[in-house]
Short mmCIF file of C-alpha atoms in Angstrom, two decimals:
data_model
loop_
_atom_site.label_atom_id
_atom_site.label_comp_id
_atom_site.label_asym_id
_atom_site.label_seq_id
_atom_site.Cartn_x
_atom_site.Cartn_y
_atom_site.Cartn_z
CA UNK A 1 -10.82 13.62 -29.95
CA UNK A 2 -7.98 14.81 -28.28
CA UNK A 3 -7.96 14.87 -24.70
CA UNK A 4 -6.89 18.56 -23.00
CA UNK A 5 -5.68 17.98 -19.32
CA UNK A 6 -4.15 21.36 -17.28
CA UNK A 7 -3.38 21.35 -14.20
CA UNK A 8 -1.67 24.14 -11.53
CA UNK A 9 -1.05 24.88 -8.56
CA UNK A 10 -1.83 28.36 -6.37
CA UNK A 11 0.35 29.47 -3.74
CA UNK A 12 -1.16 31.42 -1.10
CA UNK A 13 -3.21 34.22 -3.03
CA UNK A 14 -0.23 34.41 -5.31
CA UNK A 15 -0.68 32.21 -9.06
CA UNK A 16 2.29 30.52 -9.72
CA UNK A 17 2.01 27.67 -12.57
CA UNK A 18 3.81 24.66 -11.15
CA UNK A 19 2.41 22.20 -14.07
CA UNK A 20 0.19 23.36 -16.85
CA UNK A 21 -0.20 21.53 -19.86
CA UNK A 22 -2.04 20.41 -22.80
CA UNK A 23 -1.68 17.33 -24.55
CA UNK A 24 -3.37 14.89 -26.84
CA UNK A 25 -2.42 11.73 -24.81
CA UNK A 26 1.42 12.31 -24.34
CA UNK A 27 2.28 14.48 -27.67
CA UNK A 28 2.14 17.65 -26.11
CA UNK A 29 5.26 19.73 -24.65
CA UNK A 30 6.58 20.12 -21.15
CA UNK A 31 6.57 23.74 -20.22
CA UNK A 32 9.00 24.89 -17.72
CA UNK A 33 9.11 24.71 -14.19
CA UNK A 34 8.06 27.35 -11.52
CA UNK A 35 9.98 28.02 -8.44
CA UNK A 36 10.13 25.35 -5.94
CA UNK A 37 6.43 24.47 -4.55
CA UNK A 38 8.51 25.02 -0.80
CA UNK A 39 9.04 28.59 -1.77
CA UNK A 40 6.27 30.75 -0.06
CA UNK A 41 3.72 28.29 0.58
CA UNK A 42 1.23 29.17 2.62
CA UNK A 43 -1.53 26.86 0.92
CA UNK A 44 -1.91 25.11 -2.15
CA UNK A 45 -4.64 24.62 -4.87
CA UNK A 46 -4.31 21.93 -7.56
CA UNK A 47 -7.06 22.22 -10.51
CA UNK A 48 -7.07 19.97 -12.96
CA UNK A 49 -9.44 20.52 -16.20
CA UNK A 50 -10.66 17.89 -18.55
CA UNK A 51 -11.64 19.41 -21.97
CA UNK A 52 -11.84 22.98 -20.06
CA UNK A 53 -13.98 21.90 -17.08
CA UNK A 54 -12.86 21.80 -13.69
CA UNK A 55 -12.52 18.55 -12.07
CA UNK A 56 -10.63 19.17 -9.59
CA UNK A 57 -10.14 21.56 -7.36
CA UNK A 58 -7.44 21.51 -3.72
CA UNK A 59 -6.44 23.54 -0.65
CA UNK A 60 -4.25 21.23 0.67
CA UNK A 61 -1.58 19.10 -1.57
CA UNK A 62 -2.88 16.26 0.13
CA UNK A 63 -4.22 12.88 -1.35
CA UNK A 64 -5.67 9.86 0.67
CA UNK A 65 -4.72 6.86 -0.26
CA UNK A 66 -7.53 4.62 -0.74
CA UNK A 67 -7.06 1.62 1.91
CA UNK A 68 -9.10 -1.39 0.86
CA UNK A 69 -10.31 -3.93 3.54
CA UNK A 70 -12.41 -1.67 5.96
CA UNK A 71 -10.24 1.68 6.75
CA UNK A 72 -11.24 3.99 3.74
CA UNK A 73 -14.76 4.67 4.82
CA UNK A 74 -17.19 7.06 2.83
CA UNK A 75 -16.86 9.21 5.94
CA UNK A 76 -13.07 9.49 5.72
CA UNK A 77 -12.65 10.39 2.28
CA UNK A 78 -15.18 12.94 2.68
CA UNK A 79 -13.32 14.14 5.42
CA UNK A 80 -10.32 14.61 3.68
CA UNK A 81 -12.16 16.37 0.87
CA UNK A 82 -13.77 18.70 3.09
CA UNK A 83 -10.73 19.88 4.72
CA UNK A 84 -9.06 20.83 1.41
CA UNK A 85 -7.60 17.24 0.06
CA UNK A 86 -8.27 14.28 -2.18
CA UNK A 87 -10.32 11.64 -0.84
CA UNK A 88 -10.45 8.65 -2.18
CA UNK A 89 -12.70 5.50 -1.91
CA UNK A 90 -11.17 2.56 -2.32
CA UNK A 91 -13.85 -0.12 -3.80
CA UNK A 92 -11.70 -3.71 -3.65
CA UNK A 93 -13.25 -6.23 -2.11
CA UNK A 94 -16.32 -4.42 -1.52
CA UNK A 95 -19.57 -5.61 -3.64
CA UNK A 96 -20.86 -3.37 -6.43
CA UNK A 97 -23.75 -2.52 -3.99
CA UNK A 98 -21.41 -2.13 -1.42
CA UNK A 99 -19.65 0.27 -2.95
CA UNK A 100 -22.84 2.09 -4.44
CA UNK A 101 -23.76 2.51 -1.27
CA UNK A 102 -20.96 4.55 -0.17
CA UNK A 103 -20.75 6.35 -3.38
CA UNK A 104 -24.52 7.76 -2.10
CA UNK A 105 -22.72 8.49 1.28
CA UNK A 106 -19.94 10.58 0.34
CA UNK A 107 -21.95 12.42 -2.55
CA UNK A 108 -24.55 13.40 0.45
CA UNK A 109 -21.26 14.27 2.57
CA UNK A 110 -19.41 16.58 0.28
CA UNK A 111 -20.14 17.87 -3.39
CA UNK A 112 -15.96 18.26 -3.34
CA UNK A 113 -14.25 16.28 -5.36
CA UNK A 114 -13.41 12.47 -4.64
CA UNK A 115 -11.89 9.20 -6.15
CA UNK A 116 -12.78 5.82 -6.81
CA UNK A 117 -9.79 3.10 -6.28
CA UNK A 118 -10.64 -0.43 -8.80
CA UNK A 119 -8.89 -3.38 -8.19
CA UNK A 120 -7.36 -4.82 -12.03
CA UNK A 121 -8.24 -8.88 -11.45
CA UNK A 122 -5.08 -11.02 -12.56
CA UNK A 123 -6.06 -14.67 -14.00
CA UNK A 124 -6.06 -17.47 -11.78
CA UNK A 125 -3.01 -19.44 -10.80
CA UNK A 126 -4.41 -22.50 -11.78
CA UNK A 127 -1.25 -24.51 -11.74
CA UNK A 128 0.02 -23.42 -8.50
CA UNK A 129 -2.33 -25.77 -6.06
CA UNK A 130 0.31 -27.62 -5.13
CA UNK A 131 2.02 -24.38 -3.57
CA UNK A 132 -1.29 -23.46 -2.05
CA UNK A 133 -1.41 -26.82 -0.67
CA UNK A 134 1.68 -26.80 0.72
CA UNK A 135 1.27 -23.28 2.53
CA UNK A 136 -2.18 -24.08 3.59
CA UNK A 137 -0.39 -27.00 5.44
CA UNK A 138 2.14 -24.80 7.17
CA UNK A 139 -0.55 -22.36 8.33
CA UNK A 140 -2.75 -24.98 9.56
CA UNK A 141 0.68 -26.54 11.46
CA UNK A 142 1.98 -23.55 13.11
CA UNK A 143 -0.99 -21.15 13.90
CA UNK A 144 -2.58 -20.43 17.17
CA UNK A 145 -6.32 -20.35 16.00
CA UNK A 146 -8.29 -22.83 14.89
CA UNK A 147 -9.37 -21.21 11.81
CA UNK A 148 -11.10 -22.71 9.05
CA UNK A 149 -8.73 -22.41 6.28
CA UNK A 150 -10.22 -23.19 2.73
CA UNK A 151 -9.35 -26.25 0.87
CA UNK A 152 -9.32 -25.52 -2.47
CA UNK A 153 -7.99 -21.94 -3.72
CA UNK A 154 -10.56 -19.31 -4.26
CA UNK A 155 -10.18 -16.69 -7.27
CA UNK A 156 -12.46 -14.08 -8.18
CA UNK A 157 -12.42 -10.63 -10.05
CA UNK A 158 -13.44 -8.56 -7.42
CA UNK A 159 -16.25 -7.31 -9.70
CA UNK A 160 -14.37 -5.37 -11.44
CA UNK A 161 -16.51 -4.74 -14.68
CA UNK A 162 -19.88 -3.59 -12.45
CA UNK A 163 -17.63 -2.07 -9.74
CA UNK A 164 -16.44 -0.13 -13.10
CA UNK A 165 -19.79 0.74 -13.90
CA UNK A 166 -20.89 2.29 -10.52
CA UNK A 167 -17.36 4.36 -10.55
CA UNK A 168 -18.58 5.76 -14.42
CA UNK A 169 -21.89 6.79 -12.84
CA UNK A 170 -20.67 8.14 -10.10
CA UNK A 171 -19.38 11.65 -9.26
CA UNK A 172 -15.93 11.02 -8.80
CA UNK A 173 -13.53 13.09 -10.39
CA UNK A 174 -11.38 10.67 -10.31
CA UNK A 175 -10.80 6.59 -10.99
CA UNK A 176 -7.26 4.88 -10.49
CA UNK A 177 -6.63 1.34 -11.00
CA UNK A 178 -4.05 -0.76 -9.11
CA UNK A 179 -2.79 -4.50 -9.61
CA UNK A 180 -3.12 -4.08 -13.26
CA UNK A 181 -3.52 -2.11 -16.00
CA UNK A 182 -6.94 -1.25 -17.34
CA UNK A 183 -7.79 -2.22 -20.95
CA UNK A 184 -7.71 0.69 -23.72
CA UNK A 185 -11.45 0.07 -23.80
CA UNK A 186 -11.87 0.99 -20.22
CA UNK A 187 -9.44 4.06 -20.07
CA UNK A 188 -11.72 5.65 -23.09
CA UNK A 189 -14.68 5.12 -21.01
CA UNK A 190 -13.51 6.54 -17.79
CA UNK A 191 -12.26 9.69 -20.40
CA UNK A 192 -15.78 9.94 -21.98
CA UNK A 193 -17.20 10.07 -18.67
CA UNK A 194 -15.14 13.22 -17.99
CA UNK A 195 -13.13 11.41 -15.06
CA UNK A 196 -9.36 11.67 -14.91
CA UNK A 197 -7.44 8.07 -15.09
CA UNK A 198 -4.86 7.39 -12.79
CA UNK A 199 -2.30 4.72 -12.97
CA UNK A 200 0.19 3.40 -10.75
CA UNK A 201 3.66 3.33 -11.27
CA UNK A 202 6.72 1.72 -8.76
CA UNK A 203 9.54 1.79 -11.30
CA UNK A 204 10.63 3.71 -14.29
CA UNK A 205 10.24 1.38 -16.78
CA UNK A 206 6.34 1.30 -15.08
CA UNK A 207 6.22 5.18 -15.33
CA UNK A 208 7.11 5.16 -19.14
CA UNK A 209 4.23 2.46 -19.74
CA UNK A 210 1.43 4.02 -17.65
CA UNK A 211 2.54 7.13 -20.02
CA UNK A 212 2.09 5.64 -22.77
CA UNK A 213 -1.40 3.78 -21.64
CA UNK A 214 -2.84 7.19 -21.55
CA UNK A 215 -2.68 7.94 -17.40
CA UNK A 216 -4.05 11.54 -16.77
CA UNK A 217 -2.24 11.61 -13.63
CA UNK A 218 1.13 9.20 -12.80
CA UNK A 219 0.78 7.78 -9.47
CA UNK A 220 4.40 6.70 -8.26
CA UNK A 221 4.71 4.57 -5.19
CA UNK A 222 7.76 4.33 -3.75
CA UNK A 223 9.29 1.69 -1.59
CA UNK A 224 8.25 3.36 2.02
CA UNK A 225 4.64 2.75 1.01
CA UNK A 226 2.36 0.73 3.27
CA UNK A 227 0.16 -1.75 2.11
CA UNK A 228 -0.11 -3.90 -1.06
CA UNK A 229 2.64 -3.07 -3.58
CA UNK A 230 1.11 -1.70 -6.94
CA UNK A 231 4.01 -3.32 -9.36
CA UNK A 232 2.51 -4.89 -12.56
CA UNK A 233 5.61 -5.12 -15.14
CA UNK A 234 8.48 -5.33 -12.57
CA UNK A 235 9.95 -7.93 -10.54
CA UNK A 236 8.72 -7.88 -6.67
CA UNK A 237 12.71 -6.88 -5.88
CA UNK A 238 12.97 -3.93 -8.43
CA UNK A 239 8.99 -3.31 -7.36
CA UNK A 240 10.54 -1.82 -3.84
CA UNK A 241 14.30 -0.43 -5.24
CA UNK A 242 13.38 3.27 -5.65
CA UNK A 243 12.06 5.80 -2.71
CA UNK A 244 9.06 7.85 -3.28
CA UNK A 245 11.59 11.05 -3.99
CA UNK A 246 13.09 9.35 -7.04
CA UNK A 247 10.51 7.95 -8.73
CA UNK A 248 9.02 11.55 -8.49
CA UNK A 249 12.20 13.04 -10.08
CA UNK A 250 12.08 10.20 -12.54
CA UNK A 251 8.68 11.02 -13.56
CA UNK A 252 9.05 14.77 -13.69
CA UNK A 253 12.11 14.22 -15.91
CA UNK A 254 9.92 11.77 -18.45
CA UNK A 255 6.60 13.30 -18.38
CA UNK A 256 4.79 16.79 -17.95
CA UNK A 257 1.31 14.93 -16.38
CA UNK A 258 0.39 15.78 -13.27
CA UNK A 259 2.28 13.18 -10.35
CA UNK A 260 1.25 12.20 -7.37
CA UNK A 261 3.85 10.75 -4.92
CA UNK A 262 3.07 7.82 -2.07
CA UNK A 263 5.51 6.35 -0.31
CA UNK A 264 6.59 6.90 3.50
CA UNK A 265 5.08 9.68 4.26
CA UNK A 266 4.74 10.74 7.91
CA UNK A 267 5.47 14.28 8.66
CA UNK A 268 5.34 17.61 6.73
CA UNK A 269 8.69 17.28 6.19
CA UNK A 270 8.18 14.63 3.75
CA UNK A 271 5.48 16.15 2.15
CA UNK A 272 7.61 19.01 1.28
CA UNK A 273 10.53 16.79 0.07
CA UNK A 274 8.09 15.38 -2.86
CA UNK A 275 6.37 18.52 -3.41
CA UNK A 276 10.03 20.01 -4.12
CA UNK A 277 11.07 17.17 -6.22
CA UNK A 278 8.04 17.91 -8.80
CA UNK A 279 4.95 16.16 -7.30
CA UNK A 280 1.47 17.50 -7.86
CA UNK A 281 0.27 16.31 -4.72
CA UNK A 282 1.55 13.98 -2.24
CA UNK A 283 -0.83 10.73 -1.70
CA UNK A 284 -0.90 9.53 2.08
CA UNK A 285 -2.33 6.45 3.59
CA UNK A 286 -0.70 5.13 7.15
CA UNK A 287 -1.27 8.53 8.83
CA UNK A 288 -4.87 8.25 7.96
CA UNK A 289 -5.15 4.79 9.28
CA UNK A 290 -5.52 6.32 13.03
CA UNK A 291 -7.80 8.92 11.60
CA UNK A 292 -10.90 9.17 14.15
CA UNK A 293 -13.03 8.81 10.41
CA UNK A 294 -11.19 5.80 9.60
CA UNK A 295 -12.65 2.37 9.58
CA UNK A 296 -9.46 0.50 10.21
CA UNK A 297 -9.77 -2.80 12.87
CA UNK A 298 -9.20 -2.20 16.53
CA UNK A 299 -6.00 -3.95 16.46
CA UNK A 300 -4.16 -3.05 13.96
CA UNK A 301 -4.87 0.74 15.34
CA UNK A 302 -3.31 -0.20 18.35
CA UNK A 303 -0.48 -1.88 16.94
CA UNK A 304 -0.11 1.44 14.51
CA UNK A 305 0.18 3.27 17.96
CA UNK A 306 2.11 1.10 20.42
CA UNK A 307 4.85 -0.57 18.33
CA UNK A 308 6.15 2.32 17.14
CA UNK A 309 9.86 0.29 17.80
CA UNK A 310 9.14 -2.01 14.99
CA UNK A 311 10.76 -2.33 11.89
CA UNK A 312 8.00 -2.76 8.75
CA UNK A 313 8.71 -5.65 6.32
CA UNK A 314 7.61 -6.32 2.63
CA UNK A 315 5.59 -9.85 2.71
CA UNK A 316 3.70 -12.09 0.57
CA UNK A 317 2.52 -13.93 3.82
CA UNK A 318 -0.81 -12.47 4.39
CA UNK A 319 -1.99 -12.17 0.66
CA UNK A 320 0.08 -13.57 -1.84
CA UNK A 321 1.08 -10.06 -2.86
CA UNK A 322 4.12 -8.12 -1.71
CA UNK A 323 2.94 -5.56 1.24
CA UNK A 324 5.06 -3.51 3.61
CA UNK A 325 3.10 -4.22 7.01
CA UNK A 326 5.03 -3.78 10.73
CA UNK A 327 7.14 -6.81 11.56
CA UNK A 328 5.24 -9.47 13.43
CA UNK A 329 5.15 -13.75 14.39
CA UNK A 330 3.41 -13.69 11.01
CA UNK A 331 5.80 -12.26 8.78
CA UNK A 332 8.75 -14.09 10.49
CA UNK A 333 7.44 -17.58 10.01
CA UNK A 334 5.74 -17.49 7.12
CA UNK A 335 7.15 -14.82 4.57
CA UNK A 336 9.42 -17.36 3.05
CA UNK A 337 6.86 -19.83 2.56
CA UNK A 338 4.18 -17.74 1.06
CA UNK A 339 3.44 -18.68 -2.51
CA UNK A 340 2.67 -15.46 -5.22
CA UNK A 341 -0.91 -16.28 -5.68
CA UNK A 342 -3.15 -13.39 -5.14
CA UNK A 343 -6.09 -13.35 -4.29
CA UNK A 344 -6.03 -17.10 -3.54
CA UNK A 345 -4.05 -16.42 -0.28
CA UNK A 346 -5.64 -13.30 0.53
CA UNK A 347 -9.00 -15.73 0.63
CA UNK A 348 -6.98 -18.32 2.13
CA UNK A 349 -5.46 -16.27 5.52
CA UNK A 350 -8.85 -14.19 5.67
CA UNK A 351 -10.21 -16.54 8.48
CA UNK A 352 -7.00 -16.36 10.55
CA UNK A 353 -6.59 -12.68 10.20
CA UNK A 354 -10.28 -12.30 11.58
CA UNK A 355 -9.82 -14.23 14.30
CA UNK A 356 -6.58 -12.48 15.04
CA UNK A 357 -8.35 -9.45 15.16
CA UNK A 358 -11.26 -10.60 17.42
CA UNK A 359 -8.61 -11.66 19.61
CA UNK A 360 -6.51 -8.55 19.84
CA UNK A 361 -3.45 -10.20 18.41
CA UNK A 362 -1.15 -8.44 16.61
CA UNK A 363 1.25 -11.20 16.06
CA UNK A 364 -0.93 -12.80 13.42
CA UNK A 365 -3.02 -9.84 11.87
CA UNK A 366 -1.76 -8.04 8.34
CA UNK A 367 -0.51 -4.73 10.45
CA UNK A 368 -0.06 -2.75 6.74
CA UNK A 369 1.79 -0.15 7.75
CA UNK A 370 4.26 2.59 5.70
CA UNK A 371 7.94 3.44 6.76
CA UNK A 372 6.54 6.29 8.35
CA UNK A 373 4.16 5.18 10.57
CA UNK A 374 5.48 5.83 13.76
CA UNK A 375 4.06 9.18 13.43
CA UNK A 376 0.41 8.12 13.91
CA UNK A 377 -1.93 9.85 16.23
CA UNK A 378 -5.32 9.92 17.41
CA UNK A 379 -6.67 12.59 15.32
CA UNK A 380 -9.21 13.91 13.14
CA UNK A 381 -8.97 13.79 9.24
CA UNK A 382 -9.31 17.44 9.10
CA UNK A 383 -6.12 17.79 11.77
CA UNK A 384 -4.21 15.49 9.40
CA UNK A 385 -4.57 17.24 6.07
CA UNK A 386 -3.90 20.24 8.14
CA UNK A 387 -0.59 18.90 9.42
CA UNK A 388 0.78 17.40 6.55
CA UNK A 389 -0.95 20.32 3.98
CA UNK A 390 1.03 23.02 6.43
CA UNK A 391 4.65 22.37 4.50
#
């Protein structure tokens, strides 16, 4: 049976169709746009309907970027949703039972919509053991820590299948996938569960691909986004070649599906720019790293607030996958040496990153941050949503 998705945005007390569509997996028409979202904007309400049933209702066009490894707590996701945005749980690196506990916590904390993000596993890099050993030797020789670095590469599928089952059984309105694309069977399972599929794109060709795969929502990640790049099909270089605004405009010209735009958002003006480029909502991660409810490491949190004159760089040094971070001694020394081996390099550097955080040493920690990180401040999630959502 064809799936019907309808999206509209309401400005203030006026209903104005921003994006409304009904399509059978990509075969429907793109309807005309309304006036610019910056005009007469007081609040925004995004409602997405699947099969005639409301699954999303927002009063602010702000989506919390899922930030794995600690920052995305159930408390943070719930607070963003309660403030009128869309919270996301980050399932990456969690065990299935830990994800189930987080689902229980967020569903106790809020009845509002939220999403869950999953890492799609890649194949092990079995033929690159020599590159792994070389990089390990470089780390052991130059690091000021006595971390016990794993001698053999470790690979994991991040418990993908059981965590997908947890997500399907949850009350989450959306399930997003990153680091890869889910199978047709998994996409069908998400749809049968009455949830929306969110897929990521960092280039025009990836936009086309995820639309063809059947994404209900197209999430474009511009070059300024902090943390890991979502690039799958394109080269690493091309994966950082487009800004969030450029990708949003490209996506709007190629599909009628709703667009979530991410990348380098620091201010309400950044949000307004992306809404004017026809984003349905704007994804924000870095600004929430210093939210009161975030589980960000203390050393990372302090660096975001204090190292504001530094640049950010895209590096594989910490995880074997390109990610944007605040420049530090580790990125300077190891960026050119790190092999493209995710998740093996992630597990290799995990002990030293733990020691760096415990020692309060920001020079050897993965300081994930987007280009707008200088706008970070200590605030509640609700305050951040209200600030950015008032564009």
